[in-house]
Amino acid sequence: MSYQPGQRVALVHTSDPHTRLRAGDTGTVRHHDQRQNIVEVAWDSGSTLSMSLDDGDRIAPATTPPPTGDPVGEATEWAAALRRMRAAGTEAGHTAAAWWAQDTIGARVSGDTRLAARRILAGIHDGDPAVLDTLPHFSSAGDSVDAAGWELFADATGDVSGWFGLRIQQRDEAMTVYRDAFATAAEERVADLCHLAASPTGRDVSHLHPDRVHLGDVGVFSGEWAMTVGPDGDDRFEIGFVGVLIDHWNGWAVFSCTRPVAEAIVADQHRLRDQHRRSLREQGVPEDDLARRVDADLADLSFDEDVLVVDQRALSDDPEAIERVAPDGDGRYVVMGRSWCWEAVDPYACDRMVGDLPDPDQA
């Protein structure tokens, strides 16, 4: 290769044991003796060491201009290069997370992917090394730092030779920015994908976490009667009902819901009553006494056209303890508000949910 006077070059390697030049140092070509293949260089550091290319010295073209004495301009250009490295690292992290998910919580995986996703989310939240170490990490194993850095820098900036014009400190900074962006993006994307996989609806419902539900907000509500124990020993809810928090009563939630959700609450109450009936029968309660015993333990809910009928006469031992709940002007119902111990629950703790869920920007 022929080098022309005035051409910018970067040092790749020299075997001179006495020079203070290091790989990445830049300079300007003064003369190239092609017969002896010696390149005279005015190095930016002040060195005038010539490069004997036939004896193992190596240089590469560089696009970095000679020092201009304009530190503000140089800093601006370098900041722009780092932004491009950060953007490239972010994109690579997102891509790595998507590939990781296919073999971890995606369609390729057998077993309970919702459970796996919940465990990963818990590990990320707790900073558990056993989980964090399994997440995608940037690796340049098998490549030299310069080889890996050159390729990444060239892809990110479009400058195929600029890497060798960077100072060692700049190369380290560029790689650090890329790695940090990759790690952050990969972890955030993994969390997003796990939120989708862990959701009973296949949608991200993290915005409906109880800590974010205030008066007037949409939330997911359930109670101790629906609580079960999950495979990890965590609290689970067989069903959660979507509604709007409108009040608190003795620390418990009062919420309004649509007609379909109210009907689902009634259906779930019938399921509990049937389950209780079977349990009493197994305990030897006479058949002709089962209805009375069930009514004495659980309220009987039903719809009379648009009116919800709540029959608790046997439960309260009060012949007048029957209530008719009409919908409000928006057609919404308050089902057993101030009578049952409802609470806002984590949607990810529900095996299934009933009701229309708002998008994150609408919650």
XYZ file of C-alpha atoms in Angstrom:
363
model
C 0.000 0.000 0.000
C 1.259 3.456 -0.844
C 0.991 6.252 1.710
C 0.891 9.848 0.522
C 2.303 12.927 2.270
C -0.354 14.492 4.449
C -2.277 11.242 4.850
C -3.487 10.466 8.346
C -2.462 7.089 9.794
C -2.805 5.191 13.052
C -0.267 2.908 14.653
C -1.298 -0.734 14.675
C 1.967 -2.306 15.844
C 5.650 -1.557 16.252
C 8.405 -3.757 17.623
C 10.533 -0.783 18.712
C 11.112 -1.396 22.422
C 12.041 2.199 23.219
C 9.197 4.202 21.708
C 6.407 5.635 23.792
C 3.991 5.218 20.913
C 1.088 2.893 21.529
C -1.389 1.184 19.229
C -4.019 3.709 18.240
C -1.716 6.738 18.282
C -2.205 8.870 15.176
C 0.034 10.962 12.973
C 0.536 12.474 9.539
C 2.624 10.894 6.772
C 5.625 13.000 5.698
C 7.129 10.611 3.133
C 6.868 7.012 1.984
C 10.088 5.466 0.671
C 8.513 2.683 -1.345
C 11.864 1.134 -2.311
C 12.695 0.383 1.337
C 8.994 0.467 2.372
C 9.673 2.945 5.146
C 7.053 5.542 6.082
C 8.153 8.736 7.809
C 5.412 9.940 10.166
C 4.966 13.104 12.188
C 3.130 11.617 15.168
C 0.632 13.792 17.028
C 2.503 13.009 20.239
C 5.644 14.626 18.863
C 7.451 11.408 17.998
C 9.120 11.137 14.577
C 9.567 7.360 14.608
C 9.494 5.972 11.063
C 7.649 2.783 10.254
C 9.609 -0.034 8.602
C 6.753 -1.974 7.071
C 8.942 -4.849 5.862
C 10.292 -5.366 9.384
C 6.944 -5.840 11.098
C 5.796 -2.286 11.796
C 2.142 -1.787 10.887
C -0.004 1.268 10.351
C -3.495 1.816 8.986
C -5.252 4.735 7.345
C -7.082 6.944 9.829
C -9.874 9.435 9.271
C -9.216 11.448 12.413
C -7.914 14.900 11.535
C -4.744 16.234 13.157
C -5.241 18.128 16.410
C -6.808 21.487 15.622
C -6.549 23.104 18.996
C -10.354 23.213 19.105
C -11.193 21.108 22.186
C -14.888 22.030 22.004
C -15.217 20.796 18.423
C -13.294 17.609 19.138
C -15.422 16.938 22.232
C -18.598 17.464 20.215
C -17.489 15.007 17.533
C -16.496 12.447 20.132
C -19.812 12.809 21.981
C -21.624 12.150 18.698
C -19.544 8.999 18.122
C -20.381 7.773 21.628
C -24.082 8.375 21.026
C -23.887 6.182 17.960
C -22.067 3.489 19.932
C -24.744 3.679 22.621
C -27.523 3.371 20.057
C -25.795 0.387 18.451
C -25.358 -1.296 21.840
C -29.021 -0.710 22.663
C -30.180 -2.238 19.394
C -27.891 -5.248 19.843
C -29.173 -5.735 23.407
C -32.778 -5.753 22.244
C -31.969 -8.282 19.526
C -30.091 -10.539 21.953
C -33.021 -10.444 24.396
C -35.456 -11.474 21.671
C -33.310 -14.493 20.753
C -32.843 -15.354 24.446
C -36.598 -15.276 25.026
C -37.304 -17.829 22.319
C -35.374 -20.488 24.230
C -36.440 -19.363 27.711
C -40.054 -18.200 27.771
C -41.084 -18.487 24.135
C -42.901 -20.971 21.953
C -39.877 -23.259 21.732
C -40.036 -23.963 25.464
C -42.139 -26.690 27.041
C -43.535 -26.411 30.533
C -45.018 -23.470 32.433
C -43.548 -20.411 30.730
C -45.664 -18.098 32.887
C -44.015 -19.524 35.980
C -40.569 -19.187 34.414
C -41.303 -15.575 33.476
C -42.462 -14.753 37.013
C -39.282 -16.249 38.461
C -37.109 -14.216 36.110
C -38.979 -11.003 36.935
C -38.573 -11.683 40.648
C -34.857 -12.327 40.156
C -34.384 -9.089 38.218
C -36.300 -7.152 40.891
C -34.225 -8.705 43.690
C -30.910 -8.464 41.830
C -30.474 -12.221 42.134
C -27.138 -13.214 40.499
C -28.544 -16.673 39.720
C -31.037 -14.956 37.388
C -28.990 -11.975 36.217
C -26.122 -14.218 35.123
C -28.450 -16.061 32.739
C -29.480 -12.905 30.878
C -27.849 -11.963 27.552
C -24.404 -10.423 27.966
C -22.159 -8.828 25.388
C -19.151 -10.984 24.629
C -16.265 -10.587 22.223
C -14.713 -13.930 23.174
C -12.295 -15.156 20.541
C -11.685 -11.661 19.171
C -8.948 -9.285 20.183
C -10.172 -6.072 21.761
C -9.055 -4.104 18.712
C -10.710 -6.488 16.266
C -14.011 -6.473 18.127
C -13.879 -2.731 18.739
C -13.013 -1.922 15.133
C -15.984 -3.868 13.814
C -18.454 -2.408 16.321
C -17.173 1.141 15.829
C -17.284 0.820 12.054
C -20.849 -0.544 12.118
C -22.052 2.125 14.549
C -20.387 5.168 13.001
C -19.856 4.136 9.386
C -16.167 5.008 9.793
C -14.267 1.901 8.703
C -10.831 3.199 9.654
C -11.484 5.661 12.464
C -11.045 3.060 15.202
C -7.290 2.927 14.718
C -7.128 6.693 14.986
C -8.579 6.666 18.474
C -6.496 6.953 21.594
C -6.456 3.915 23.878
C -8.611 5.759 26.416
C -11.154 6.572 23.721
C -11.338 2.957 22.594
C -11.925 1.848 26.175
C -14.616 4.494 26.616
C -16.354 3.513 23.370
C -16.415 -0.152 24.340
C -17.665 0.656 27.846
C -20.514 2.744 26.429
C -21.455 -0.066 24.038
C -21.350 -2.772 26.733
C -23.366 -0.711 29.225
C -26.007 0.114 26.607
C -26.195 -3.548 25.567
C -26.615 -4.768 29.163
C -29.246 -2.159 30.056
C -31.257 -2.698 26.891
C -31.087 -6.484 27.171
C -32.309 -6.494 30.789
C -35.108 -4.011 30.085
C -36.254 -5.962 27.032
C -36.114 -9.258 28.946
C -38.317 -7.699 31.640
C -40.781 -6.478 28.987
C -40.963 -9.923 27.385
C -41.356 -11.613 30.776
C -44.210 -9.247 31.649
C -45.951 -10.402 28.496
C -45.226 -14.093 29.142
C -46.259 -13.904 32.813
C -49.505 -12.083 32.115
C -52.732 -14.102 32.179
C -53.804 -12.086 29.117
C -50.587 -12.116 27.099
C -50.329 -8.344 27.535
C -48.130 -6.234 29.765
C -50.280 -5.396 32.802
C -47.546 -4.115 35.116
C -49.253 -0.691 35.095
C -52.129 -2.277 37.071
C -49.958 -3.251 40.037
C -51.769 -2.464 43.331
C -49.160 0.151 44.278
C -50.244 2.161 41.235
C -54.011 1.890 41.781
C -55.559 4.946 43.422
C -59.115 6.238 43.685
C -60.554 6.539 40.200
C -58.002 4.150 38.686
C -58.600 0.817 36.999
C -57.319 -2.161 38.954
C -57.710 -5.901 39.351
C -59.594 -7.032 42.449
C -60.007 -10.315 44.260
C -60.192 -11.697 47.772
C -58.945 -14.323 50.175
C -61.660 -16.753 49.021
C -59.962 -16.926 45.617
C -56.439 -17.316 46.998
C -54.362 -20.399 46.264
C -50.714 -21.351 46.639
C -48.538 -21.333 43.524
C -45.756 -23.785 42.588
C -43.168 -21.541 44.264
C -45.232 -21.243 47.438
C -46.340 -17.739 46.422
C -49.871 -16.413 46.823
C -51.991 -16.851 43.699
C -55.579 -15.879 42.872
C -57.726 -18.181 40.784
C -59.490 -15.176 39.288
C -59.209 -11.393 39.294
C -61.947 -8.928 38.330
C -61.248 -5.663 36.520
C -62.910 -2.565 37.931
C -62.479 1.046 39.013
C -61.504 1.766 42.620
C -64.145 4.140 44.013
C -63.733 3.939 47.789
C -62.115 2.176 50.738
C -64.007 0.468 53.529
C -62.195 -0.588 56.720
C -59.016 -0.794 54.629
C -60.633 -2.907 51.926
C -61.342 -1.897 48.337
C -64.705 -0.881 46.941
C -64.857 -0.940 43.153
C -67.377 -0.600 40.352
C -67.450 -2.898 37.344
C -69.233 -3.539 34.071
C -72.164 -5.934 33.674
C -69.969 -8.740 32.216
C -67.632 -8.498 35.195
C -70.554 -8.478 37.629
C -71.925 -11.582 35.928
C -68.515 -13.238 36.282
C -68.503 -12.461 40.012
C -71.952 -14.028 40.332
C -70.804 -17.093 38.376
C -67.720 -17.435 40.556
C -69.883 -17.222 43.682
C -72.056 -20.031 42.302
C -68.878 -22.049 41.706
C -67.857 -21.528 45.334
C -71.324 -22.471 46.537
C -71.246 -25.686 44.449
C -67.788 -26.471 45.764
C -68.969 -25.910 49.345
C -72.013 -28.085 48.727
C -69.799 -30.971 47.579
C -67.584 -30.539 50.613
C -70.544 -30.639 52.990
C -71.916 -33.715 51.245
C -68.537 -35.471 51.677
C -68.685 -34.561 55.362
C -71.975 -36.445 55.653
C -74.418 -33.539 55.784
C -77.874 -34.862 54.832
C -79.029 -34.016 51.304
C -82.145 -32.227 52.479
C -80.025 -29.944 54.684
C -77.387 -28.999 52.107
C -79.194 -25.956 50.667
C -79.764 -24.453 54.120
C -76.128 -25.003 55.111
C -74.773 -23.486 51.913
C -77.035 -20.446 52.274
C -75.931 -20.066 55.891
C -72.283 -19.918 54.847
C -72.295 -18.114 51.490
C -74.411 -15.328 50.037
C -76.616 -16.193 47.076
C -76.125 -13.812 44.136
C -78.334 -13.647 41.062
C -79.594 -11.237 38.431
C -83.209 -10.162 38.089
C -83.030 -8.554 34.643
C -80.680 -5.555 35.228
C -80.780 -5.745 39.024
C -78.291 -7.741 41.061
C -80.018 -9.579 43.906
C -77.914 -10.306 46.988
C -79.658 -12.784 49.312
C -77.963 -13.042 52.715
C -81.012 -13.883 54.830
C -79.731 -17.258 55.988
C -76.179 -15.976 56.295
C -77.261 -13.066 58.529
C -80.166 -14.843 60.178
C -82.206 -11.811 59.172
C -85.365 -12.257 57.053
C -84.880 -8.778 55.609
C -81.223 -9.212 54.586
C -81.871 -9.176 50.882
C -80.482 -6.367 48.751
C -81.176 -5.275 45.206
C -78.241 -3.524 43.510
C -79.166 -1.492 40.438
C -76.566 -0.269 37.955
C -75.497 3.359 38.067
C -76.008 5.798 35.218
C -73.046 4.296 33.348
C -74.396 0.765 33.721
C -71.789 -0.182 36.333
C -72.293 -2.283 39.471
C -70.761 -2.336 42.932
C -70.836 -6.024 43.786
C -70.590 -6.762 47.513
C -68.824 -3.490 48.196
C -68.456 -2.899 51.939
C -69.622 -6.487 52.483
C -66.716 -8.522 51.149
C -63.040 -7.974 51.803
C -62.006 -7.045 48.291
C -58.442 -5.933 47.625
C -56.463 -4.732 44.646
C -54.144 -7.568 43.612
C -51.179 -7.984 41.319
C -52.492 -9.044 37.886
C -49.490 -11.343 37.530
C -50.671 -13.234 40.620
C -53.972 -14.090 38.901
C -54.466 -17.299 36.963
C -57.100 -15.539 34.876
C -58.825 -12.162 34.762
C -62.251 -10.928 33.684
C -62.827 -7.465 32.272
C -61.437 -5.029 29.755
C -57.899 -3.935 30.538
C -56.719 -0.423 29.705
C -53.517 0.235 27.824
C -50.630 1.587 29.942
C -51.239 5.162 28.771
C -54.926 4.910 29.656
C -54.622 3.410 33.151
